[in-house]
Amino acid sequence: QQQQQQQEQAEQEQQQQERDAGEQGAGGGPEPPNTPAAQPPAVDLKAKDEAAPPQPAVEAVEDVAEVQPPPAPEQAQEQQAPAPVDAAAVNDAVLLHGVAPAMHEAFKTRVAQGFSCDGGVSLPAASINDDFCDCKDGSDEPGTAACEQGVGFYCPVEQTIVLSSRVGDGYCDCCDGADEWQRPGKCTDTCATWRQQQSKRLEQHRLGVEARATYVQAGKAVAASADNDIFGPDNAFYLLQGKCFEKQVSSYHYKLCFFNSVTQTETHKKGSTSLGKTFQWNVAGVEGVFKGGRRCHNGIDRETVVKFSCGSTDDMTLVSEPSACHYEAHFTTPAACV
């Protein structure tokens, strides 16, 4: 009987252990140390694909193209390199400095054929405007002051020539500073002011041309005179005969009387100095000179050159002394308008 009771108790314990194991398998308790992890339920891939909503197609090739791998070092260097410079344009910019536009093609042709000067010396393009004088006539340096006998520098806006010696001297002769091209930033562009002044000059010229008819008409009265050469082309300067014009410059007072004399008087001093008393034309209607003035300390006679330009009125606009005992006067008059 005792054995039977022990057997029944063992069966009850066995049943209890089985019940406990069943509850743990259903998540009711901690997993025994040696119990393998529970596997996820199997998924029906076909059913999942059928249930899932359709997704837009992915353009794999284009998407990948948007994100490129970094270029190789040589390729990166190629991509970052600056745009190529037009060598011909650079060369022209240097070669043609100081050359008038009308001469550009002829000058470039001369360079292309081997720049020849001094009876056959041939120069490479690199020797043109390189600030070194190779040709005696200075033709290889139109844009620099390298040659003592320079050909002159062409100012493109004013369309005038300045002396080669004034190129690169720190003074802006061309309104756009073209003559100081070797010193970038040296000059302020004053061409707008120059154009305004030029517009006024053109208007004065127009009025002067209209007024000249009166001067020519008056000159016809002396057409048969033996001395009419002194009155210039068409005897247009006849109306200036005997008229005097004055100009104060600093402490000196100048007086010009056509076609008799030029004098200088110093302020607060008595008497005057003759700067010339005999007139003759250097270029008829353009430039004349009064000679035979008072003897100077250097042994020469004083003289005054008069430069005429077109204007609507008669006026002595400037008097200067460019060198010792040599004077220069600028005079505007309708008589000079042609």
Coordinates of C-alpha atoms in Angstrom, one line a residue:
Q1 CA 0.0 0.0 0.0
Q2 CA 2.8 2.3 0.8
Q3 CA 4.4 1.6 -2.6
Q4 CA 1.1 2.3 -4.3
Q5 CA 1.0 5.7 -2.6
Q6 CA 4.5 6.5 -3.6
Q7 CA 3.7 5.5 -7.2
E8 CA 0.6 7.7 -7.3
Q9 CA 2.6 10.7 -5.8
A10 CA 5.3 10.3 -8.5
E11 CA 2.6 10.2 -11.2
Q12 CA 1.0 13.4 -9.8
E13 CA 4.4 15.1 -9.7
Q14 CA 5.0 14.0 -13.3
Q15 CA 1.7 15.4 -14.4
Q16 CA 2.4 18.7 -12.6
Q17 CA 5.8 19.0 -14.4
E18 CA 4.0 18.4 -17.7
R19 CA 1.4 21.1 -17.0
D20 CA 4.2 23.5 -15.9
A21 CA 6.1 22.8 -19.2
G22 CA 3.0 23.5 -21.2
E23 CA 2.3 26.8 -19.5
Q24 CA 6.0 27.9 -20.1
G25 CA 5.8 27.0 -23.8
A26 CA 2.7 29.3 -24.1
G27 CA 4.7 32.3 -22.6
G28 CA 3.4 31.9 -19.2
G29 CA 6.9 31.9 -17.5
P30 CA 10.6 32.2 -17.9
E31 CA 12.3 30.1 -20.6
P32 CA 14.5 27.4 -19.2
P33 CA 18.2 28.0 -19.9
N34 CA 18.6 25.2 -22.4
T35 CA 15.3 25.8 -24.2
P36 CA 16.0 27.0 -27.8
A37 CA 14.6 30.4 -28.9
A38 CA 11.1 30.4 -30.4
Q39 CA 11.1 30.7 -34.3
P40 CA 9.0 33.4 -36.0
P41 CA 6.0 32.0 -37.8
A42 CA 6.5 31.3 -41.5
V43 CA 5.5 34.1 -43.9
D44 CA 3.7 33.4 -47.1
L45 CA 5.8 35.6 -49.5
K46 CA 3.4 35.1 -52.4
A47 CA 0.4 36.2 -50.2
K48 CA 2.4 39.2 -49.0
D49 CA 3.3 40.4 -52.5
E50 CA -0.4 40.1 -53.6
A51 CA -1.6 42.1 -50.5
A52 CA 1.0 44.9 -50.7
P53 CA 0.1 47.9 -52.8
P54 CA 2.1 48.4 -56.1
Q55 CA 5.2 50.5 -55.7
P56 CA 6.5 52.9 -58.5
A57 CA 9.3 51.5 -60.6
V58 CA 12.8 52.7 -59.6
E59 CA 15.0 54.0 -62.4
A60 CA 18.1 52.5 -60.9
V61 CA 20.5 53.8 -63.6
E62 CA 19.4 57.4 -63.4
D63 CA 19.4 57.4 -59.6
V64 CA 22.9 56.1 -59.5
A65 CA 24.0 58.6 -62.1
E66 CA 23.1 61.5 -59.8
V67 CA 25.6 60.4 -57.2
Q68 CA 28.9 59.9 -58.9
P69 CA 32.0 58.7 -57.2
P70 CA 34.6 61.3 -56.6
P71 CA 36.8 61.9 -59.7
A72 CA 40.3 60.6 -59.9
P73 CA 43.0 63.3 -59.0
E74 CA 43.9 63.9 -62.7
Q75 CA 40.2 64.2 -63.7
A76 CA 39.5 66.6 -60.8
Q77 CA 42.4 68.8 -61.9
E78 CA 41.1 68.8 -65.4
Q79 CA 37.6 69.9 -64.3
Q80 CA 39.0 72.8 -62.1
A81 CA 41.4 74.1 -64.8
P82 CA 40.5 77.7 -66.0
A83 CA 39.1 78.3 -69.4
P84 CA 41.8 78.5 -72.0
V85 CA 43.0 82.0 -72.9
D86 CA 43.0 83.2 -76.5
A87 CA 46.7 83.6 -77.1
A88 CA 46.1 85.6 -80.3
A89 CA 43.9 88.1 -78.4
V90 CA 46.5 88.5 -75.7
N91 CA 49.2 89.0 -78.2
D92 CA 47.2 91.6 -80.1
A93 CA 46.5 93.5 -76.9
V94 CA 50.2 93.9 -76.4
L95 CA 51.3 94.2 -80.0
L96 CA 48.8 96.9 -80.9
H97 CA 49.3 99.2 -77.9
G98 CA 49.8 102.7 -79.3
V99 CA 48.9 101.7 -82.9
A100 CA 46.1 103.6 -84.7
P101 CA 43.2 101.3 -85.6
A102 CA 43.6 102.1 -89.3
M103 CA 47.1 100.6 -89.1
H104 CA 46.2 97.4 -87.1
E105 CA 46.0 95.0 -90.0
A106 CA 49.1 96.3 -91.7
F107 CA 51.0 96.2 -88.4
K108 CA 49.9 92.6 -87.6
T109 CA 50.9 91.5 -91.1
R110 CA 54.3 93.1 -90.6
V111 CA 54.7 91.2 -87.4
A112 CA 53.5 87.9 -88.9
Q113 CA 56.1 88.2 -91.7
G114 CA 58.9 88.9 -89.3
F115 CA 59.1 92.5 -88.2
S116 CA 61.7 94.1 -90.4
C117 CA 63.6 97.4 -89.7
D118 CA 67.0 99.0 -90.0
G119 CA 67.6 97.6 -93.5
G120 CA 66.7 94.0 -92.9
V121 CA 66.8 93.2 -89.2
S122 CA 63.9 90.7 -88.5
L123 CA 62.3 90.7 -85.1
P124 CA 60.1 88.0 -83.5
A125 CA 56.7 89.0 -82.2
A126 CA 58.0 88.9 -78.6
S127 CA 60.3 91.8 -79.3
I128 CA 57.4 94.2 -80.2
N129 CA 56.3 96.5 -77.4
D130 CA 58.6 94.7 -74.9
D131 CA 60.0 98.0 -73.6
F132 CA 63.3 97.6 -75.4
C133 CA 64.2 99.6 -78.5
D134 CA 65.4 97.3 -81.3
C135 CA 64.7 99.5 -84.3
K136 CA 66.4 102.9 -84.7
D137 CA 63.2 104.5 -86.0
G138 CA 61.3 103.2 -82.9
S139 CA 58.7 101.4 -84.9
D140 CA 58.9 98.3 -82.8
E141 CA 57.8 100.2 -79.7
P142 CA 54.6 102.1 -80.6
G143 CA 53.3 101.5 -77.1
T144 CA 56.3 102.3 -74.9
A145 CA 58.8 105.0 -74.2
A146 CA 61.8 102.7 -74.9
C147 CA 62.9 104.5 -78.1
E148 CA 64.3 108.0 -78.1
Q149 CA 63.0 108.5 -81.7
G150 CA 59.6 107.0 -80.9
V151 CA 56.7 107.0 -83.5
G152 CA 54.2 108.4 -81.0
F153 CA 51.4 106.8 -79.0
Y154 CA 47.8 106.8 -80.4
C155 CA 45.1 107.8 -77.9
P156 CA 42.1 105.8 -79.1
V157 CA 39.3 108.0 -77.7
E158 CA 40.7 111.4 -78.6
Q159 CA 42.3 110.0 -81.8
T160 CA 45.4 112.0 -81.3
I161 CA 49.1 111.2 -81.0
V162 CA 51.2 111.9 -77.9
L163 CA 55.0 111.8 -77.8
S164 CA 56.5 108.4 -77.1
S165 CA 58.4 109.9 -74.2
R166 CA 55.2 110.6 -72.4
V167 CA 54.2 106.9 -72.4
G168 CA 54.4 105.3 -68.9
D169 CA 55.7 108.6 -67.3
G170 CA 53.0 108.6 -64.6
Y171 CA 51.0 111.4 -66.2
C172 CA 47.8 110.5 -68.0
D173 CA 47.8 112.0 -71.4
C174 CA 45.0 109.9 -72.9
C175 CA 41.6 110.4 -71.2
D176 CA 41.2 106.7 -70.7
G177 CA 44.8 106.2 -69.4
A178 CA 45.8 104.1 -72.4
D179 CA 49.3 105.7 -72.4
E180 CA 49.8 104.4 -68.9
W181 CA 48.8 100.8 -69.7
Q182 CA 51.9 99.5 -67.9
R183 CA 50.6 101.0 -64.7
P184 CA 47.1 99.5 -64.1
G185 CA 44.9 101.7 -61.9
K186 CA 47.1 104.8 -62.3
C187 CA 44.7 106.9 -64.3
T188 CA 41.1 107.9 -63.7
D189 CA 38.9 107.7 -66.8
T190 CA 38.1 111.3 -67.8
C191 CA 36.7 110.6 -71.2
A192 CA 33.1 111.7 -70.3
T193 CA 34.5 115.2 -69.4
W194 CA 36.6 115.2 -72.6
R195 CA 33.5 114.4 -74.7
Q196 CA 31.6 117.2 -73.2
Q197 CA 34.4 119.6 -73.9
Q198 CA 34.8 118.3 -77.4
S199 CA 31.0 118.9 -77.9
K200 CA 31.5 122.5 -76.9
R201 CA 34.5 122.8 -79.2
L202 CA 32.6 121.5 -82.1
E203 CA 29.8 124.0 -81.5
Q204 CA 32.4 126.8 -81.3
H205 CA 33.8 125.5 -84.6
R206 CA 30.4 125.5 -86.3
L207 CA 29.8 129.1 -85.2
G208 CA 33.3 130.1 -86.2
V209 CA 32.9 128.7 -89.7
E210 CA 29.7 130.7 -90.1
A211 CA 31.5 133.9 -88.9
R212 CA 34.5 133.4 -91.2
A213 CA 32.5 134.4 -94.2
T214 CA 32.4 137.9 -92.7
Y215 CA 36.2 137.9 -92.3
V216 CA 36.8 136.7 -95.8
Q217 CA 34.4 139.4 -97.2
A218 CA 36.3 142.1 -95.3
G219 CA 39.6 140.7 -96.7
K220 CA 38.6 141.1 -100.3
A221 CA 39.3 144.9 -99.9
V222 CA 43.0 144.2 -99.8
A223 CA 43.1 141.4 -102.3
A224 CA 45.2 143.5 -104.7
S225 CA 47.6 144.8 -102.0
A226 CA 51.2 143.8 -102.3
D227 CA 51.3 143.0 -98.5
N228 CA 48.2 140.9 -98.4
D229 CA 50.2 137.7 -97.7
I230 CA 50.3 138.6 -94.1
F231 CA 46.6 138.3 -93.8
G232 CA 46.6 134.5 -94.4
P233 CA 44.4 132.3 -96.6
D234 CA 41.5 134.3 -98.2
N235 CA 42.8 137.4 -96.4
A236 CA 40.6 136.2 -93.6
F237 CA 43.0 137.6 -90.9
Y238 CA 42.7 141.1 -92.3
L239 CA 40.1 142.1 -89.6
L240 CA 42.8 141.4 -86.9
Q241 CA 45.1 144.0 -88.3
G242 CA 45.9 146.6 -85.6
K243 CA 43.8 144.9 -82.9
C244 CA 45.4 144.2 -79.5
F245 CA 44.6 141.4 -77.0
E246 CA 45.9 141.1 -73.5
K247 CA 46.4 138.3 -71.0
Q248 CA 47.5 138.3 -67.3
V249 CA 49.6 135.3 -66.3
S250 CA 50.8 135.4 -62.6
S251 CA 52.7 138.6 -62.2
Y252 CA 53.2 139.2 -65.9
H253 CA 50.9 141.1 -68.3
Y254 CA 51.1 140.2 -72.0
K255 CA 49.9 142.3 -74.9
L256 CA 49.7 141.1 -78.5
C257 CA 48.9 143.6 -81.3
F258 CA 48.4 142.2 -84.8
F259 CA 50.6 142.2 -86.8
N260 CA 53.0 144.6 -85.0
S261 CA 54.3 143.4 -81.6
V262 CA 54.1 141.3 -78.5
T263 CA 55.2 142.8 -75.1
Q264 CA 55.5 141.7 -71.5
T265 CA 55.1 143.9 -68.5
E266 CA 55.9 142.8 -64.9
T267 CA 53.5 143.9 -62.2
H268 CA 54.7 146.9 -60.2
K269 CA 57.5 147.6 -62.6
K270 CA 57.8 150.4 -65.2
G271 CA 58.3 149.7 -68.8
S272 CA 57.8 146.6 -70.9
T273 CA 59.9 144.0 -72.6
S274 CA 59.6 143.3 -76.3
L275 CA 58.8 139.6 -77.1
G276 CA 58.9 140.2 -80.9
K277 CA 58.0 142.9 -83.3
T278 CA 58.2 141.4 -86.8
F279 CA 55.5 138.9 -87.8
Q280 CA 55.8 136.1 -90.3
W281 CA 53.8 132.9 -91.0
N282 CA 55.3 129.5 -90.2
V283 CA 52.2 127.8 -91.6
A284 CA 49.8 130.2 -93.1
G285 CA 46.6 130.4 -91.1
V286 CA 47.8 128.0 -88.5
E287 CA 51.0 129.2 -86.9
G288 CA 53.0 132.4 -87.0
V289 CA 55.9 134.0 -85.1
F290 CA 56.8 137.5 -83.9
K291 CA 60.6 137.8 -84.1
G292 CA 63.2 140.4 -83.1
G293 CA 62.3 140.9 -79.5
R294 CA 64.6 142.2 -76.8
R295 CA 68.0 140.4 -76.5
C296 CA 68.0 137.8 -73.8
H297 CA 70.8 137.0 -71.3
N298 CA 71.8 134.0 -73.3
G299 CA 72.5 136.1 -76.4
I300 CA 69.4 135.4 -78.5
D301 CA 66.5 137.6 -79.3
R302 CA 63.2 136.9 -77.6
E303 CA 60.4 135.7 -79.9
T304 CA 56.8 134.6 -79.6
V305 CA 55.1 131.8 -81.6
V306 CA 51.3 132.3 -82.1
K307 CA 49.2 129.2 -82.6
F308 CA 45.8 129.8 -84.2
S309 CA 42.7 127.7 -83.8
C310 CA 39.1 127.9 -84.8
G311 CA 36.8 129.8 -82.5
S312 CA 33.6 131.8 -82.6
T313 CA 35.4 134.9 -81.3
D314 CA 38.8 136.5 -81.3
D315 CA 40.6 135.7 -78.0
M316 CA 44.1 135.1 -76.7
T317 CA 43.5 132.1 -74.5
L318 CA 47.0 131.2 -73.3
V319 CA 50.5 132.6 -73.0
S320 CA 53.5 130.6 -71.7
E321 CA 57.3 130.4 -71.8
P322 CA 58.2 126.8 -72.8
S323 CA 61.9 127.6 -72.8
A324 CA 64.1 130.6 -71.8
C325 CA 63.2 133.6 -73.9
H326 CA 60.9 131.6 -76.2
Y327 CA 57.2 132.4 -75.7
E328 CA 54.0 130.8 -77.0
A329 CA 50.5 132.3 -77.4
H330 CA 47.3 130.5 -78.3
F331 CA 44.7 132.5 -80.2
T332 CA 41.2 131.5 -81.3
T333 CA 39.5 133.3 -84.2
P334 CA 36.9 132.7 -86.9
A335 CA 39.6 133.5 -89.4
A336 CA 41.2 130.1 -88.6
C337 CA 38.0 128.1 -89.2
V338 CA 38.3 126.0 -92.4

